[in-house]
XYZ file of C-alpha atoms in Angstrom:
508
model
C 81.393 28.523 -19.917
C 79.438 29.190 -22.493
C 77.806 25.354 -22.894
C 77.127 25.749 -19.198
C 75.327 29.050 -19.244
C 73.277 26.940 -22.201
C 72.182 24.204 -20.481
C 71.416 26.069 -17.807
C 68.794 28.200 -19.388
C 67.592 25.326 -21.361
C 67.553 23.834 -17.647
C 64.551 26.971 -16.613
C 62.981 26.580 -19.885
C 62.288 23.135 -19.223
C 61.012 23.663 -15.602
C 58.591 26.669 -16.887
C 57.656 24.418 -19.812
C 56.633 21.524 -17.652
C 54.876 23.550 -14.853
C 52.586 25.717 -17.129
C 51.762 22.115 -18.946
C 50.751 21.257 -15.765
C 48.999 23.785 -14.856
C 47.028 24.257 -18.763
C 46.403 20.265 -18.712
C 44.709 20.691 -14.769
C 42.636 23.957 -16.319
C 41.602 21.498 -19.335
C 40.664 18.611 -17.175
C 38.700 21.614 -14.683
C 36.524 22.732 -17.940
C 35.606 19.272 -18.741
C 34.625 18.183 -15.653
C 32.269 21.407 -15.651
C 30.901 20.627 -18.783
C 30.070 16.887 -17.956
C 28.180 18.178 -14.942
C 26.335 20.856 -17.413
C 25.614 18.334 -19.587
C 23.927 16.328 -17.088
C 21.890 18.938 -15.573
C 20.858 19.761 -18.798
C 20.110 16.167 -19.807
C 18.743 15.162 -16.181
C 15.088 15.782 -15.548
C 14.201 19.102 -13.641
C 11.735 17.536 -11.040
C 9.839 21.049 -10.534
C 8.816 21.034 -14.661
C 9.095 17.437 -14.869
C 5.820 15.297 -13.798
C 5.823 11.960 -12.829
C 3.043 9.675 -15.335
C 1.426 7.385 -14.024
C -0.726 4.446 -15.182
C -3.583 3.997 -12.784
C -4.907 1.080 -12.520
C -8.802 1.685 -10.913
C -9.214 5.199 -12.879
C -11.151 3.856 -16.080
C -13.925 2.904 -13.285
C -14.335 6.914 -12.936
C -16.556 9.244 -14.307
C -18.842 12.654 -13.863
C -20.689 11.234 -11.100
C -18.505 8.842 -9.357
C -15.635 10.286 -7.167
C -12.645 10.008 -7.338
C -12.053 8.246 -3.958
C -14.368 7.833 -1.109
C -11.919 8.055 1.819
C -14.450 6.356 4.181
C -14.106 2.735 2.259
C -11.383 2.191 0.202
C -12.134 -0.886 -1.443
C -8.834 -1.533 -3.780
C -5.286 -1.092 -3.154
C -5.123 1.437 -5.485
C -7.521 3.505 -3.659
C -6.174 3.246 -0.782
C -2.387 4.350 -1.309
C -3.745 7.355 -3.358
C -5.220 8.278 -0.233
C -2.408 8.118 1.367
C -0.647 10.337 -1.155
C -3.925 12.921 -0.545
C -3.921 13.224 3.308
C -1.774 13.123 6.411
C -2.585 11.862 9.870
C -1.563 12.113 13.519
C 1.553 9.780 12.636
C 3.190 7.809 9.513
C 4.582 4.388 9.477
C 8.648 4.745 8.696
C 11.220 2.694 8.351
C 13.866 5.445 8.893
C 12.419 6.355 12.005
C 13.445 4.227 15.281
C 9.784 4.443 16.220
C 8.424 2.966 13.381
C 6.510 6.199 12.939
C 7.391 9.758 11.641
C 5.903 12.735 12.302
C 2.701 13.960 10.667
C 0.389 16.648 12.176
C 2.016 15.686 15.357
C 5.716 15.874 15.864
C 5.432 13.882 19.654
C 2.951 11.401 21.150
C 2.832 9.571 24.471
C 0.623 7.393 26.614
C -1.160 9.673 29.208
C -3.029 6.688 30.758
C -4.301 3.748 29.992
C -7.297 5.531 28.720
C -5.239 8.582 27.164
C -3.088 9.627 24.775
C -1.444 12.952 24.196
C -0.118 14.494 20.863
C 2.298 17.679 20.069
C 0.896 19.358 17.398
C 3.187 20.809 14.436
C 2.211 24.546 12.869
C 1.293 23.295 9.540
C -0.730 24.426 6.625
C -3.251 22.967 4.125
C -1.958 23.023 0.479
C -3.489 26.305 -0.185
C -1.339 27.502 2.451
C -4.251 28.430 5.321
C -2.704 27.459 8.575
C -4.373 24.162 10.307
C -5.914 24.496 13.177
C -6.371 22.003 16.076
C -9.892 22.317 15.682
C -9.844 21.282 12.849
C -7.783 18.367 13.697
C -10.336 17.640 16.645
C -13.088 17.705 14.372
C -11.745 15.238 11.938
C -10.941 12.743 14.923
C -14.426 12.874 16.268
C -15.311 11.797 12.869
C -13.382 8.610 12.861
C -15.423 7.433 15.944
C -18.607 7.420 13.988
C -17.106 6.635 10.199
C -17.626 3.428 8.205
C -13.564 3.597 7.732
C -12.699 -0.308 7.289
C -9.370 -0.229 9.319
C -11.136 1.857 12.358
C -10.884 -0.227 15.379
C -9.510 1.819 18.336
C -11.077 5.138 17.719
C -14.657 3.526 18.194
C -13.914 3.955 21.572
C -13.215 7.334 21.779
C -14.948 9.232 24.448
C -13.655 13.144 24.069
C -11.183 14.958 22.118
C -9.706 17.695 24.948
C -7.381 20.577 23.198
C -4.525 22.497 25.095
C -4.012 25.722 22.833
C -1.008 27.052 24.982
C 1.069 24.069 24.562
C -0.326 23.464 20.917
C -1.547 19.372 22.531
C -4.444 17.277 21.737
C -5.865 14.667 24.219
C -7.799 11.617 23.257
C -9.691 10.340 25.854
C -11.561 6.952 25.612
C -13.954 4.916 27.268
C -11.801 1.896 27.698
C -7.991 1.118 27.792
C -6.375 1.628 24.774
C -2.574 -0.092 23.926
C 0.061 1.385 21.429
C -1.985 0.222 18.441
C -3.506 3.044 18.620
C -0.430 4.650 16.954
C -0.595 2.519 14.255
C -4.052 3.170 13.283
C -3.435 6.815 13.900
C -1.156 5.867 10.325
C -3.639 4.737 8.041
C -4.981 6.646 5.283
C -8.404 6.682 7.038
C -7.537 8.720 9.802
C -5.377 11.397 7.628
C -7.185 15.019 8.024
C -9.471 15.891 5.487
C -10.615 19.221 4.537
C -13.984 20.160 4.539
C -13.736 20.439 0.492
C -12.453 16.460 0.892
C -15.577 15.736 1.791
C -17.733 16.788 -1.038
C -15.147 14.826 -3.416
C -13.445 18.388 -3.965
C -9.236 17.450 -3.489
C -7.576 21.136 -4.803
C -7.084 21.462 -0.916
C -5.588 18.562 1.531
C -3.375 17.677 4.189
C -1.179 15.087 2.027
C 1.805 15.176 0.304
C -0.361 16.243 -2.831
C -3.552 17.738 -3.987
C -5.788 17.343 -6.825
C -4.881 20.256 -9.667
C -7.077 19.588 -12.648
C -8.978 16.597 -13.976
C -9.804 16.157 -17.377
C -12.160 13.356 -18.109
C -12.390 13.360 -21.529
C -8.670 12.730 -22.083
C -8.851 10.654 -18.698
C -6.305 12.155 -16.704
C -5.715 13.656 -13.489
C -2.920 15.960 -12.231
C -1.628 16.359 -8.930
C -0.084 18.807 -7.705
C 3.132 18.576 -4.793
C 1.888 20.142 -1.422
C 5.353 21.676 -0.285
C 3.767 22.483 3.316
C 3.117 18.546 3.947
C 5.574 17.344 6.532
C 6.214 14.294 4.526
C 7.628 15.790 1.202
C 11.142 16.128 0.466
C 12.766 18.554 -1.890
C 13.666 15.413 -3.973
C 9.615 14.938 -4.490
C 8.009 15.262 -7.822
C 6.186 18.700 -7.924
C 3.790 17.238 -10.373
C 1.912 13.551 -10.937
C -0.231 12.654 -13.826
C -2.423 9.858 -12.964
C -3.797 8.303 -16.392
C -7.006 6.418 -16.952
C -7.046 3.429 -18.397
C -10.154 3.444 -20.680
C -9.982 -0.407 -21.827
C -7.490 -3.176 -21.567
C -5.924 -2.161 -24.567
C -4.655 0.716 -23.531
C -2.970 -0.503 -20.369
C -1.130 -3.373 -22.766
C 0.012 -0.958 -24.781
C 1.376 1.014 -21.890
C 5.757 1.482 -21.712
C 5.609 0.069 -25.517
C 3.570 3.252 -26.830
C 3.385 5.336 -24.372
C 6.210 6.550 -21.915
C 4.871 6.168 -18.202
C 6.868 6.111 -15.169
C 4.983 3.760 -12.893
C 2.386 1.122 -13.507
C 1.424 -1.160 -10.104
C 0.421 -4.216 -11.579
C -3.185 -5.266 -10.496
C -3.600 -9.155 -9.048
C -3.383 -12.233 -11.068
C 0.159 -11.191 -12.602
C 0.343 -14.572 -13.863
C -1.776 -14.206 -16.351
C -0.254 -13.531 -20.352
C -1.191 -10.021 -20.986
C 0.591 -8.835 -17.507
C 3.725 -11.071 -18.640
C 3.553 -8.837 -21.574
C 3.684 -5.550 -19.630
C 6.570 -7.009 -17.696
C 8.658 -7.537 -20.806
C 7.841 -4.207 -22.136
C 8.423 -2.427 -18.820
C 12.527 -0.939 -19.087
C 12.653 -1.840 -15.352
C 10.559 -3.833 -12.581
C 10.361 -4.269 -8.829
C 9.373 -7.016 -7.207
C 8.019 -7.485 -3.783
C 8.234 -10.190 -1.085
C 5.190 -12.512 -1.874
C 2.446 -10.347 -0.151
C -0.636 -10.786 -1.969
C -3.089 -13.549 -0.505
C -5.760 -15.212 -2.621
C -8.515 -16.657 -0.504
C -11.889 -18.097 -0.561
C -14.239 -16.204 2.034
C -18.176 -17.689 2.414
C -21.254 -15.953 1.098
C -23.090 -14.954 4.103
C -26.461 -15.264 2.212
C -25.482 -19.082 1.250
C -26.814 -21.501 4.046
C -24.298 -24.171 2.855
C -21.647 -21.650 4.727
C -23.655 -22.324 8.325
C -21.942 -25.788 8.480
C -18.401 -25.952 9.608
C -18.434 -29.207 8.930
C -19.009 -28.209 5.137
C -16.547 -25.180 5.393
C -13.796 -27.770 6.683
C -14.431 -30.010 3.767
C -14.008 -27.016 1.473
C -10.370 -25.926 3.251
C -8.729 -29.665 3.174
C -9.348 -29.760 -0.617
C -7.163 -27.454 -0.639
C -4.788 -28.762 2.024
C -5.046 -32.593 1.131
C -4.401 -32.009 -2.695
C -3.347 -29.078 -3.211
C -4.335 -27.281 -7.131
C -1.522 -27.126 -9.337
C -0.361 -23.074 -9.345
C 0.849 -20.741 -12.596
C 4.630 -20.012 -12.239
C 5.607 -16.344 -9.495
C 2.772 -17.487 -7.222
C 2.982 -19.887 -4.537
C 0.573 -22.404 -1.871
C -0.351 -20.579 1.005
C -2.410 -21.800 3.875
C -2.356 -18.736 6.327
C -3.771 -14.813 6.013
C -0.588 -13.302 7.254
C 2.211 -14.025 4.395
C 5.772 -14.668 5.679
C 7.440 -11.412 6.896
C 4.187 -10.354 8.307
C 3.547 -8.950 11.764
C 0.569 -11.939 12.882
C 2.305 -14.803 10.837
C 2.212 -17.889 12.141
C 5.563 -19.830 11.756
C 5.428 -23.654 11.108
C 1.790 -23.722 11.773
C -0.173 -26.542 10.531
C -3.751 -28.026 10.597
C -4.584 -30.938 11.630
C -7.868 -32.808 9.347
C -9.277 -35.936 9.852
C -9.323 -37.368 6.716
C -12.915 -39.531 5.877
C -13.150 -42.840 3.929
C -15.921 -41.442 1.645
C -17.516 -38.001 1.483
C -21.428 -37.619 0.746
C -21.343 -35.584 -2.599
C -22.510 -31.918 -2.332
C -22.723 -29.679 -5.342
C -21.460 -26.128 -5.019
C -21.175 -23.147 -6.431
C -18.004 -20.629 -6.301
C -17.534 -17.363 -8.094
C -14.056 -16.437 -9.548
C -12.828 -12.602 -11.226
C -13.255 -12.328 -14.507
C -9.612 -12.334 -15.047
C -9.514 -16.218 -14.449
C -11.654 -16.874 -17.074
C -9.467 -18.502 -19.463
C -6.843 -19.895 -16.970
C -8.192 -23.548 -17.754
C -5.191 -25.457 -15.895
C -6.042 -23.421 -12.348
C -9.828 -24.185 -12.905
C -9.658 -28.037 -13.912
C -7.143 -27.922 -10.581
C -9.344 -25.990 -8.652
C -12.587 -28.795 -9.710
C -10.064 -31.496 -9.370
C -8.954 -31.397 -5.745
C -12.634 -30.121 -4.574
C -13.754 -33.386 -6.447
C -11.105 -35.230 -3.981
C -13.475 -34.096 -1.090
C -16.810 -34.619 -2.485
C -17.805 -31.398 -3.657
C -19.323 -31.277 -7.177
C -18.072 -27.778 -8.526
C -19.563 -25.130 -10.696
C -17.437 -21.995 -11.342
C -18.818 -18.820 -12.196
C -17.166 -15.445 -13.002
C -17.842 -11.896 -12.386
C -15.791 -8.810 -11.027
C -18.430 -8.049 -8.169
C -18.275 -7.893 -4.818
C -21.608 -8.977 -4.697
C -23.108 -12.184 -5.238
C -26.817 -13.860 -5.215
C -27.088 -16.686 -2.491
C -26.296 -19.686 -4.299
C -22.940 -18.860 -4.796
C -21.051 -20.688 -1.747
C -17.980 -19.177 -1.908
C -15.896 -16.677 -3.645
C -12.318 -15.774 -4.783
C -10.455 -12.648 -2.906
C -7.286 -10.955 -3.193
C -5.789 -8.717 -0.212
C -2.661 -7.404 0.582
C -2.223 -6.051 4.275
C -0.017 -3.946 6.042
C 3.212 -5.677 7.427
C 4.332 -3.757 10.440
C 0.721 -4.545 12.225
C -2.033 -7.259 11.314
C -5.120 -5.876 13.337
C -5.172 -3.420 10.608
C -5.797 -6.042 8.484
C -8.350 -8.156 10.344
C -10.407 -4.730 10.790
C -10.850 -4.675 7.309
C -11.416 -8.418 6.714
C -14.243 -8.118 9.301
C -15.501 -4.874 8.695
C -18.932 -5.052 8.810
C -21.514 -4.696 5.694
C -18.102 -4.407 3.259
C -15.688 -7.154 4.604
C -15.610 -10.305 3.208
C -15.255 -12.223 6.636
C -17.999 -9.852 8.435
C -20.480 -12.211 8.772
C -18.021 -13.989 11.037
C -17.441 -10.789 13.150
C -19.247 -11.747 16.126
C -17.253 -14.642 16.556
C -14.082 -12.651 16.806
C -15.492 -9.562 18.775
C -14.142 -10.584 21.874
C -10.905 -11.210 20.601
C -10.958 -7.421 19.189
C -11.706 -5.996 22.393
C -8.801 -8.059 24.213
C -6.246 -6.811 21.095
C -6.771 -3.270 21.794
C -7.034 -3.202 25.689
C -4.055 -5.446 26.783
C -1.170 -3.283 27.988
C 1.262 -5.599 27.678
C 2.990 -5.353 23.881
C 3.540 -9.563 24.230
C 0.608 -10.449 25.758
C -1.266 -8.394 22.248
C 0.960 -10.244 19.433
C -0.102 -12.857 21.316
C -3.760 -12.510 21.297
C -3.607 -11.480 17.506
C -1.433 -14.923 17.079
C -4.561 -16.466 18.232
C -6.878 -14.522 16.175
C -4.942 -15.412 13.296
C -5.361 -19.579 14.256
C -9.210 -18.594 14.988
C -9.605 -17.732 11.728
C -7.701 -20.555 9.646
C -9.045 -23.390 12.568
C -12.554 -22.196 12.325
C -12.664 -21.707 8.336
C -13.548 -18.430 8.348
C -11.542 -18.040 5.544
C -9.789 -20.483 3.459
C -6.008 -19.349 1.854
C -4.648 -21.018 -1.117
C -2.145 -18.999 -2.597
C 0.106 -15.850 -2.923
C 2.462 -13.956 -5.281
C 4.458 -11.054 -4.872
C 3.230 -7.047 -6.099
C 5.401 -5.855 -8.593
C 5.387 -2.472 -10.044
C 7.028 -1.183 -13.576
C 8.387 1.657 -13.905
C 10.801 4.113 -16.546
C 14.216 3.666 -16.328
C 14.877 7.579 -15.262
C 13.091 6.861 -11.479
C 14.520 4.859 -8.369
C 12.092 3.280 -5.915
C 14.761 2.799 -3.210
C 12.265 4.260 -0.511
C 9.704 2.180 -0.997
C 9.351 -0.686 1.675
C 10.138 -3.944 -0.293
C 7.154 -5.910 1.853
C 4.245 -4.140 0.608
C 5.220 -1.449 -2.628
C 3.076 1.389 -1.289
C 2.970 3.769 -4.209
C 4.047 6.870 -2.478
C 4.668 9.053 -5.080
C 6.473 11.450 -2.595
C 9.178 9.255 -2.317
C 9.893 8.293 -5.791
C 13.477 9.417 -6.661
């Protein structure tokens, strides 16, 4: 009786042993969980005190007098996606959204007409936190009509800007029938709103996901600050972005191995040794699709460019023996690169190839950065030797060029949800490299933004696009993909893999 009683109360001893080892061992496993996820916090970066650093590739060119971006022509990449980081427009282009467009200043748009187009205004506010007002908003789109703006096509037409306070609406009216590209150009960095302050080069107040805080020229830095009333910023975006000027070459080689940045957009010609250098010191990359076209376009002062004759000869050198290319770029006879809204698939061009060509001696003008790539230049001279032409290569980083010069090298990237975005810019006139051409494709213009019919457009920009290549207005030869470095502590998920824009508002 007694053994029984015994094992018995061993019996509960065991059971109340076991349960409260249970329960301590679940407690134990409870604290260390909580501090893992201290630990983290405490290690993780705090985004509001945390700023995101970032090398900036055009900044060295700025100084007391020079702005820091002239929103009206954007001449570099660079520029251009800071200015889209700086203002917000009617619409922006989204891959989340079904549209292909998100909401800016307006959170709906339809198509009135054929000659109108009607926009739902959102109650937003400037960065200072003043409320933005659909005059304002007027004002800024009668602006467009008259601006030198290189991607401007459709809003030349405008005719009147008509303004329904009680339903907070906006009515563009134009002068001709306008299709749904409209929309798209309504999402470029040169239609965002700008404040009046924008336009005296003063950016402590914008529409964009970020304004300008401080610059400091001596160190060569500028700070911007997150603009929380922006309807594109997320909680997740950085609240501050140091963009840092480059002051010489050195200093952007010694960049990720000296000095910790978070993102660095490499400029073109990424073939080249000192980029390979950056890439190997860079903790992480990302690479896009092959976006980046190099192409020959024809000095309009040069009368050797009159004769297409001469300007075919120049494209099958190319074509007929093609140059011999640095390793990550590739041949590439069209404007549009593959992916690309306007590219032409399996398109060829058909040259008649002479017995003998009449020698002509030429002159074309290369970046500086090609200077000592002496395989791509004795390729280059080669297969224009093939054809006749007797080749002298000059180098120099401007975009402008005395009138011997026949023809020089370009780089452009353009925007892959809609091409006439690009051409506008090609052709722009004064600042495009294809503008002296413009005429020539004026009709073509009118047709792409009048045709109602969404086929019968990509059609006619289809045939722009064979214009172009058939004609020699420009001649393609190559094109390599963007790729951008960055820390090992950011993600870049958000950021369309076709084109890299460097929104720093979706950085992660």
């Amino acid at each position: 009786m007694q053994i029984v009683r015994a094992n018995y109360f061993q019996h509960i001893f065991m059971k109340i042993f076991m349960y409260t080892k249970k329960k301590i061992f679940i407690i134990f496993i409870y604290f260390v969980l909580i501090a893992f996820v201290l630990i983290g916090v405490m290690s993780s970066p705090n985004k509001s005190d945390t700023e995101l650093r970032v090398l900036f590739s055009r900044l060295y060119r700025l100084g007391k007098d020079t702005p820091i971006i002239d929103p009206f022509n954007t001449e570099t990449v660079d520029e251009y996606y800071l200015l889209e980081n700086l203002t917000v427009g009617l619409v922006r282009d989204s891959s989340d959204d079904l549209r292909g467009y998100e909401p800016g200043l307006a959170e709906k748009w339809w198509q009135v007409n054929p000659t109108a187009w009607s926009f739902k205004i959102q109650n937003l506010k400037w960065s200072d936190g003043q409320p933005i007002t659909l005059n304002q908003i007027k004002e800024n789109l009668l602006r467009l009509k008259t601006s030198n703006g290189r991607h401007i096509l459709y809003m030349r037409a405008l005719k009147d800007i008509y303004i329904n306070y009680e339903l907070n609406e906006i009515l563009l009216q134009f002068s001709e029938p306008v299709n749904s590209g409209l929309i798209h150009e309504l999402s470029l960095a040169d239609s965002g709103l700008l404040h009046t302050n924008n336009l005296k080069s003063d950016w402590n107040i914008t529409s964009g996901p970020y304004a300008v805080s401080n610059i400091d020229l001596v160190s060569g830095q500028i700070m911007l600050k997150l603009n929380e009333h922006c309807p594109l910023t997320r909680k997740a975006s950085y609240k501050k972005i140091k963009l840092f000027f480059p002051q010489d070459a050195s200093e952007i080689l010694r960049s990720f191995s000296e000095f910790p940045f978070d993102i660095h957009a490499l400029p073109p010609y990424k073939f080249r040794e000192k980029p390979q250098i950056l890439i190997k010191n860079a903790p992480r990359s990302k690479l896009s699709t092959a976006n980046l076209i190099y192409f020959f376009a024809f000095n309009p002062d040069n009368i050797q460019k009159n004769s297409i004759s001469t300007r075919i000869r120049f494209a099958s050198a190319f074509r007929e023996f093609p140059i011999i290319l640095p390793e990550g770029i590739k041949s590439n006879n069209q404007m549009l690169p593959f992916g690309y809204a306007g590219h032409l698939s399996d398109f060829t061009i058909k040259i008649k190839r002479l017995v003998s060509y009449p020698e002509i001696n030429i002159k074309i003008l290369l970046p500086a950065a090609l200077k000592e790539t002496t395989l791509l230049l004795d390729s280059i001279r080669s297969s224009l030797k093939m054809v006749g032409f007797a080749t002298e290569i000059t180098f120099n980083d401007s975009q402008k060029f005395d009138s011997t010069v026949f023809a020089q090298l370009y780089n452009f990237k353009g925007n892959q949800r809609e091409s006439l975005g690009s051409w506008a810019f090609l052709f722009s006139e004064g600042n495009g490299p294809l503008s002296f051409f413009r005429p020539q494709v004026e009709l073509l213009f009118k047709q792409v933004t009048a045709v109602q019919d969404e086929n019968a457009r990509k059609n006619t920009l289809l045939e722009l696009h064979i214009k172009v290549l058939e004609e020699v207005f420009a001649v393609p030869i190559a094109v390599e993909p963007s790729i951008v470095l960055h820390s090992e502590r950011i993600k870049l998920n958000r950021w369309n893999l076709f084109d890299l824009r460097t929104r720093y508002y979706e950085v992660e």
